[in-house]
Coordinates of C-alpha atoms and ligand atoms in Angstrom, one line a residue:
Chain A
M1 CA -52.0 42.8 -10.7
I2 CA -50.0 44.6 -7.6
M3 CA -48.7 42.3 -4.7
A4 CA -48.3 43.9 -1.8
R5 CA -48.4 42.4 1.7
P6 CA -49.6 44.3 5.1
K7 CA -46.8 46.5 6.8
P8 CA -46.4 45.2 10.7
I9 CA -48.6 47.1 13.1
E10 CA -46.0 48.0 15.1
E11 CA -44.9 50.0 11.7
I12 CA -47.9 51.8 11.5
I13 CA -48.5 52.8 14.9
D14 CA -45.3 54.7 15.0
E15 CA -46.5 56.2 12.0
I16 CA -49.1 57.7 13.0
K17 CA -48.9 58.4 17.2
D18 CA -48.3 61.9 17.1
F19 CA -51.9 62.6 15.5
N20 CA -55.2 62.5 17.0
K21 CA -57.4 62.0 14.6
V22 CA -56.8 59.7 11.4
L23 CA -58.2 58.1 8.2
I24 CA -57.5 54.3 7.6
A25 CA -57.5 54.5 3.4
G26 CA -58.1 50.9 1.6
C27 CA -58.6 51.0 -1.9
D28 CA -60.5 47.9 -3.7
G29 CA -58.3 47.3 -6.7
C30 CA -55.8 45.4 -6.5
V31 CA -54.6 45.1 -2.9
T32 CA -58.1 43.8 -1.9
V33 CA -57.5 40.7 -3.8
C34 CA -53.9 39.9 -2.7
E35 CA -55.7 41.2 0.7
A36 CA -53.6 42.9 2.1
G37 CA -55.9 46.8 1.8
G38 CA -59.3 46.4 1.4
V39 CA -62.1 46.9 3.4
K40 CA -61.5 43.7 5.2
E41 CA -57.9 44.7 5.7
V42 CA -59.0 48.6 6.8
Q43 CA -61.5 46.9 9.7
V44 CA -59.2 44.7 10.8
L45 CA -56.0 47.9 11.2
A46 CA -58.9 49.8 12.4
S47 CA -60.0 47.9 15.3
A48 CA -56.5 46.9 16.2
L49 CA -55.7 50.6 16.4
R50 CA -58.4 51.1 18.2
L51 CA -57.9 48.4 20.9
Y52 CA -54.3 49.6 21.1
F53 CA -54.4 53.6 21.6
T54 CA -57.0 53.1 23.9
K55 CA -55.2 50.6 26.1
E56 CA -52.4 53.4 26.0
N57 CA -55.0 56.3 27.1
K58 CA -54.2 58.2 24.4
R59 CA -56.8 60.2 22.8
M60 CA -57.1 59.1 19.0
E61 CA -60.0 58.5 16.8
I62 CA -59.5 55.9 14.1
D63 CA -62.1 56.0 11.3
E64 CA -62.5 54.0 7.9
T65 CA -62.8 54.0 4.3
S66 CA -62.2 52.3 1.4
L67 CA -62.2 53.6 -2.6
T68 CA -62.8 52.2 -5.6
R69 CA -58.8 53.0 -6.8
Q70 CA -56.0 54.9 -5.3
C71 CA -54.6 55.2 -8.7
D72 CA -57.1 57.5 -10.1
K73 CA -58.1 61.0 -9.2
D74 CA -61.7 60.6 -9.6
Y75 CA -62.2 58.0 -6.9
L76 CA -59.5 60.1 -4.9
H77 CA -62.1 63.3 -5.0
E78 CA -64.7 61.3 -3.3
L79 CA -62.3 62.5 0.1
L80 CA -62.1 66.2 -0.6
D81 CA -65.0 67.0 1.7
K82 CA -63.9 64.8 4.8
I83 CA -60.2 65.2 4.2
D84 CA -59.5 68.3 6.6
D85 CA -61.5 66.3 9.7
Y86 CA -58.0 64.4 9.5
D87 CA -54.5 64.8 11.0
A88 CA -52.9 61.9 8.8
I89 CA -54.2 59.4 6.4
V90 CA -52.8 56.0 6.4
S91 CA -53.5 54.5 2.8
L92 CA -53.5 51.0 2.3
A93 CA -53.1 50.9 -1.3
C94 CA -50.0 50.1 -3.2
G95 CA -47.1 52.6 -3.5
A96 CA -49.0 54.3 -6.4
G97 CA -52.2 54.6 -4.1
V98 CA -50.4 56.5 -1.6
Q99 CA -48.0 58.6 -3.6
F100 CA -51.2 59.5 -5.7
M101 CA -53.0 60.5 -2.6
A102 CA -50.4 62.6 -1.4
E103 CA -50.3 64.6 -4.6
M104 CA -53.9 65.1 -4.2
Y105 CA -53.8 66.3 -0.8
R106 CA -50.5 68.2 -0.1
K107 CA -51.5 69.2 2.8
K108 CA -51.6 65.8 4.7
P109 CA -49.5 63.5 5.6
I110 CA -50.0 60.5 3.9
F111 CA -48.8 56.9 5.5
P112 CA -48.4 53.8 3.6
G113 CA -50.2 50.6 5.3
V114 CA -48.8 48.4 3.3
D115 CA -45.2 47.3 1.4
T116 CA -45.5 46.9 -2.3
C117 CA -43.5 43.8 -3.7
F118 CA -44.7 43.2 -7.4
I119 CA -46.6 42.3 -10.0
G120 CA -47.6 39.1 -9.7
V121 CA -50.7 36.3 -9.5
T122 CA -52.8 34.3 -7.2
E123 CA -50.9 31.1 -7.7
E124 CA -53.5 29.6 -5.2
R125 CA -55.6 31.2 -1.9
G126 CA -52.8 32.9 0.2
V127 CA -49.9 32.5 -2.5
W128 CA -48.8 35.4 -4.4
A129 CA -45.9 35.3 -7.3
E130 CA -44.5 37.4 -9.1
R131 CA -44.5 37.2 -13.9
C132 CA -43.6 40.5 -14.6
Q133 CA -40.8 43.4 -13.8
A134 CA -42.6 45.9 -16.4
C135 CA -39.1 46.5 -18.4
G136 CA -41.3 48.0 -20.9
Q137 CA -40.6 46.3 -24.2
C138 CA -42.4 42.5 -23.6
I139 CA -40.3 39.3 -24.8
L140 CA -42.8 37.1 -24.1
A141 CA -43.3 36.6 -27.7
S142 CA -40.2 34.6 -28.1
T143 CA -39.6 32.8 -24.1
G144 CA -42.7 31.0 -24.7
G145 CA -45.0 33.4 -22.6
I146 CA -42.9 32.8 -19.8
C147 CA -40.6 36.2 -18.6
P148 CA -36.9 35.4 -18.0
I149 CA -36.2 38.9 -16.3
S150 CA -38.7 38.1 -13.3
R151 CA -38.5 34.6 -13.3
C152 CA -34.6 33.7 -13.6
S153 CA -33.1 34.8 -10.6
K154 CA -30.6 36.8 -12.7
R155 CA -32.5 38.2 -15.0
M156 CA -30.9 36.8 -18.1
L157 CA -32.4 37.0 -21.7
N158 CA -30.1 33.8 -22.6
G159 CA -30.1 31.2 -20.2
P160 CA -29.6 28.9 -18.5
C161 CA -26.9 29.7 -16.5
G162 CA -24.5 27.0 -14.8
G163 CA -26.4 26.8 -11.8
S164 CA -30.0 25.3 -13.1
E165 CA -30.2 21.5 -11.9
K166 CA -33.1 19.9 -12.1
G167 CA -35.4 22.7 -13.0
K168 CA -34.2 24.3 -9.6
C169 CA -32.4 27.9 -9.9
E170 CA -29.0 27.7 -7.3
I171 CA -30.3 29.9 -5.3
S172 CA -33.0 28.1 -3.8
P173 CA -34.7 24.4 -4.3
D174 CA -38.1 26.0 -3.9
T175 CA -37.5 28.5 -6.7
D176 CA -38.1 27.4 -10.5
C177 CA -35.3 28.2 -12.9
G178 CA -37.1 30.1 -15.3
W179 CA -35.2 29.5 -18.3
H180 CA -35.8 25.4 -17.4
L181 CA -39.7 26.7 -17.4
I182 CA -38.6 28.6 -20.8
Y183 CA -37.2 25.7 -22.5
E184 CA -39.7 23.0 -21.6
R185 CA -42.7 24.9 -22.8
L186 CA -40.5 25.9 -26.1
K187 CA -40.2 22.2 -26.6
E188 CA -44.0 21.7 -26.0
L189 CA -45.1 23.9 -28.3
G190 CA -42.6 22.9 -31.0
Q191 CA -40.9 26.5 -31.1
L192 CA -37.4 25.6 -30.2
D193 CA -35.7 27.4 -32.7
F194 CA -36.4 30.4 -30.2
F195 CA -34.2 28.6 -27.8
A196 CA -31.2 28.1 -30.0
E197 CA -31.7 31.9 -31.5
P198 CA -29.5 33.9 -29.2
T199 CA -31.9 36.9 -27.6
D200 CA -29.5 40.1 -28.7
P201 CA -29.0 42.8 -25.6
K202 CA -32.5 44.3 -24.8
D203 CA -32.6 48.0 -24.7
W204 CA -33.1 48.7 -20.8
V205 CA -34.3 52.5 -21.8
S206 CA -37.8 51.1 -21.5
S207 CA -37.0 49.9 -18.0
R208 CA -35.9 52.0 -15.2
D209 CA -32.9 52.9 -17.2
G210 CA -34.7 55.7 -19.0
G211 CA -35.9 57.5 -15.6
P212 CA -39.3 57.4 -14.0
R213 CA -41.7 56.1 -16.9
K214 CA -44.9 57.5 -18.2
I215 CA -47.5 56.3 -21.1
V216 CA -48.9 59.6 -22.8
R217 CA -51.4 58.2 -25.5
E218 CA -53.1 60.8 -28.0
D219 CA -55.8 58.9 -29.2
V220 CA -57.0 58.0 -25.8
R221 CA -56.1 61.7 -24.3
L222 CA -59.0 64.0 -24.0
Chain B
M1 CA -78.7 18.7 31.3
R2 CA -79.3 22.0 34.0
L3 CA -75.4 22.2 33.7
R4 CA -73.9 25.4 35.2
Y5 CA -72.0 27.8 33.6
P6 CA -70.8 31.5 34.9
T7 CA -73.6 33.8 34.1
N8 CA -71.3 36.3 33.0
I9 CA -70.6 35.0 29.0
K10 CA -72.5 36.3 26.3
I11 CA -73.4 33.3 23.4
I12 CA -73.0 34.3 20.5
K13 CA -74.5 31.8 17.8
V14 CA -73.1 31.0 14.2
P15 CA -74.0 28.7 11.5
C16 CA -70.1 27.1 11.6
S17 CA -66.7 29.2 13.5
G18 CA -65.7 29.2 10.1
R19 CA -68.0 32.0 10.1
V20 CA -66.4 34.3 12.8
A21 CA -64.4 36.5 11.6
I22 CA -61.0 38.2 12.7
I23 CA -63.2 41.7 13.0
H24 CA -65.9 39.8 15.1
M25 CA -63.1 38.6 17.8
L26 CA -61.5 42.5 17.4
K27 CA -64.7 44.2 17.9
A28 CA -66.1 41.7 21.0
L29 CA -62.7 43.3 22.5
E30 CA -63.1 46.8 21.6
E31 CA -66.3 46.6 23.2
G32 CA -64.8 45.6 26.4
A33 CA -65.0 41.9 26.5
D34 CA -62.4 40.1 28.9
G35 CA -62.0 37.8 26.7
V36 CA -63.5 35.6 23.8
I37 CA -64.2 32.3 22.8
V38 CA -64.1 30.3 19.7
A39 CA -66.5 27.3 20.0
G40 CA -65.6 25.1 16.8
C41 CA -66.9 21.6 16.0
L42 CA -64.2 18.4 16.6
E43 CA -61.5 19.0 14.1
G44 CA -62.2 16.4 11.1
D45 CA -66.2 16.9 12.3
C46 CA -67.0 20.1 10.8
H47 CA -70.1 19.9 8.7
Y48 CA -68.6 22.7 6.1
Q49 CA -65.2 20.6 6.1
S50 CA -62.5 23.1 7.4
G51 CA -64.7 26.1 9.1
N52 CA -63.2 25.1 12.4
L53 CA -59.3 24.8 10.8
R54 CA -60.2 28.5 9.5
A55 CA -61.5 29.9 12.9
K56 CA -58.4 28.1 14.7
K57 CA -56.2 30.1 12.1
R58 CA -57.8 33.7 12.6
V59 CA -58.1 32.9 16.3
I60 CA -54.1 32.6 16.3
Y61 CA -54.0 35.9 13.4
V62 CA -55.5 38.0 16.5
Q63 CA -53.5 36.5 19.6
E64 CA -50.7 37.4 17.4
V65 CA -51.9 41.4 16.7
L66 CA -52.9 41.3 20.7
E67 CA -49.2 40.4 21.2
K68 CA -48.1 43.4 19.4
I69 CA -50.0 46.0 20.6
G70 CA -49.4 44.5 24.4
M71 CA -52.7 42.8 25.1
E72 CA -52.3 39.4 26.3
A73 CA -52.7 37.1 23.6
E74 CA -54.7 34.5 26.0
R75 CA -57.6 37.1 26.0
V76 CA -58.5 35.1 22.9
A77 CA -59.2 31.5 22.7
M78 CA -60.2 28.4 20.4
Y79 CA -61.7 25.5 21.8
N80 CA -63.2 22.6 20.2
L81 CA -65.8 20.2 21.2
S82 CA -68.6 18.2 20.0
A83 CA -72.5 20.2 19.4
G84 CA -73.7 17.6 22.2
D85 CA -71.3 18.1 24.7
G86 CA -72.9 20.1 27.0
P87 CA -70.8 19.3 30.1
R88 CA -67.9 20.0 28.5
F89 CA -68.9 23.2 27.4
A90 CA -69.8 24.4 31.3
E91 CA -66.2 22.9 31.9
I92 CA -64.6 25.0 28.8
A93 CA -66.4 28.4 30.4
R94 CA -65.2 27.8 33.1
E95 CA -61.7 27.3 32.4
M96 CA -61.3 30.3 30.3
T97 CA -63.5 32.5 33.3
E98 CA -60.7 31.7 35.8
K99 CA -57.9 32.8 33.4
V100 CA -59.4 36.2 32.5
K101 CA -59.7 36.3 36.2
E102 CA -56.2 35.8 36.7
L103 CA -55.7 38.1 33.7
G104 CA -57.9 40.7 35.4
P105 CA -60.1 43.0 33.5
S106 CA -59.8 44.1 29.6
P107 CA -57.3 47.0 29.6
I108 CA -59.7 48.6 27.6
K109 CA -63.1 48.4 29.7
N110 CA -60.6 50.7 32.6
A111 CA -59.3 53.1 29.7
K112 CA -62.9 53.4 28.6
K113 CA -64.2 53.9 31.5
L114 CA -61.3 56.4 32.9
A115 CA -62.3 58.1 29.6
S116 CA -65.7 58.4 30.1
K117 CA -64.7 59.9 34.1
K118 CA -62.5 62.4 32.3
S119 CA -65.2 63.9 29.3
K120 CA -67.9 64.1 32.7
V121 CA -65.0 65.8 34.9
E122 CA -64.6 68.2 32.2
V123 CA -68.4 68.6 31.5
A124 CA -69.0 69.1 35.2
A125 CA -65.9 71.5 35.4
Ligands
SF4_301 S1 -54.2 52.0 -5.9 FE1 -52.5 50.6 -6.5 S2 -53.4 48.5 -5.5 FE2 -55.4 50.3 -6.1 S3 -56.1 49.7 -8.0 FE3 -54.3 51.2 -8.2 S4 -52.7 50.0 -9.0 FE4 -54.4 48.7 -8.1
SF4_302 S1 -40.3 40.6 -20.9 FE1 -40.8 42.7 -19.4 S2 -42.5 43.1 -20.2 FE2 -43.0 41.0 -20.9 S3 -43.6 40.1 -18.8 FE3 -41.3 40.2 -18.4 S4 -40.9 42.2 -17.3 FE4 -43.1 42.0 -17.8

């Protein structure tokens, strides 16, 4: 899932301070799972903002809503009737959701309420970690199901480098060496031949090197 | 026990302090409360294992939010006491009332009063 963290409230106050009526829009998707932009976080942010602006004697109305997904036009449409009641929207969805909202409601200022960080997993409650950098050409089949692009600090396709020590990466003793993990897993799977075989340079055109990416699938288009 | 504690305290009962969410404390302040006490059981004594520890984290979170928006963090406080300890409750209630008195009335209550006065004047004009 896409992982994000709440923006500092000072930053959001600064975004909206010149308006009078603002809608805080959460997303029930990924950002709910990482507890950054779901219904609960919308309520807390809206309440804190109301406290701040009331204390400052500033006329400001803050309303709350949350959409099933902000990366989907059908759900964004749900705001059609009420969007004009607001001077601005703070979207707590990931960067994709914020942008899609801005594309649909071109005349409304839309501000981000979270910092979108990575594609990852919930390791435990309150701990989220990166697992994929959406390179567009997955090589997990030959790396024991562990992604060297997101888990090796240098994104090396043939590792480990000389900085790997006792299973840890040289950038920090808290960071596992991705290639150590790959080696250990391939050994467990009896697939060390993958490790012995050098990986060819990757075609990064499917990654960001090819410019903004798009998937078009005629088989599922209407 | 006929203990005396300040009458301006409104008690809201919950099954466990772990039931108190961040939004509950913020809402109380939004409504104009001068201060909020979360009273949980003694640490290590939670019937639900860690409800009071979670409550403690949430209280800290609210205190941080208050600081960031320029309100006194001390308006929200967590106390731990056993459910049978009435005298301690009365003491805490007095302590918090004193603390809040020192801080003065909630800026929210004042701002709300001002706003309603303003709108009355607007109506009269
Ligand atoms: S808008 Fe972003 S956070 Fe919400 S469901 Fe879509 S991808 Fe996930
Ligand atoms: S190889 Fe590419 S697609 Fe596969 S997990 Fe790594 S970054 Fe993601």
